[in-house]
Amino acid sequence: MSPPGARSKNTPVTFFNLAALALILVMGGLGVAYWLVASIKPQSELSASTYSAPFTQKNLKGTKLQIPTAWLNRATQSGRENIEFVDLKLLVRFEPDVDLNEINLHITPSSANQPSSVLLDSVYALRFTQKQLTGYSGLIGKPLRAEQGFQNETVWYDPVGANPFAAKCLDLGASGTAANCLRTVQISPHISVTYQFNITLLAHWQKFDDVMGKYYSDLGI
């Protein structure tokens, strides 16, 4: 027992511990507060894909491409410069006041794929059912017969164009955000591209090629 009036040697340590504990609690509270504020703030708005550095050099069957690295969907052909194809992913806006849309591109030599406008008459029309769909201004939707792997697929096409827009879309039911349409276009004498996109983009079919053409001009195609 300490003599009356004597000061305990442990007292300063106790005060220090209490002060440190209080500081930890305060900092912890601030951390939680900052986390809560950050969690309710909207995420920074995404921007459309732009032609900007850094670049990756690719040679697609004699066509030299300088591709923004951010566009590459994956490391094509293990990073080799000479390639058989290249896969890109772009964020595209077709109207100033609409949301960005993700489009996957599979770029190949033109000999590797037939354009969808050619397949429309040579393949798809031979498999049309009697049913006809509407919903996208200027386009007709014709479901395909459930044979030879065409189950639940519909071809949407422009019935009056000389080089008609045509896209084959798979009905995915409730998966409304999936990229469920395919369309192949020859964009130069030597290069073709197959687009994979969500069916909602059919609403912009008349602007599709003009908007995408700007990206190919940047690539040098």
Short mmCIF file of N, CA, C and O in Angstrom, two decimals, residues 59 126 173:
data_model
loop_
_atom_site.label_atom_id
_atom_site.label_comp_id
_atom_site.label_asym_id
_atom_site.label_seq_id
_atom_site.Cartn_x
_atom_site.Cartn_y
_atom_site.Cartn_z
N ASN A 59 0.21 -6.90 -86.80
CA ASN A 59 0.20 -7.07 -88.25
C ASN A 59 -0.77 -8.18 -88.58
O ASN A 59 -0.51 -9.36 -88.31
N LEU A 126 -33.26 -19.17 -96.12
CA LEU A 126 -33.69 -20.55 -96.36
C LEU A 126 -34.21 -21.23 -95.10
O LEU A 126 -34.83 -22.29 -95.18
N GLY A 173 -33.62 -14.96 -72.97
CA GLY A 173 -34.61 -14.87 -71.91
C GLY A 173 -34.38 -13.67 -71.02
O GLY A 173 -34.36 -12.53 -71.47
#
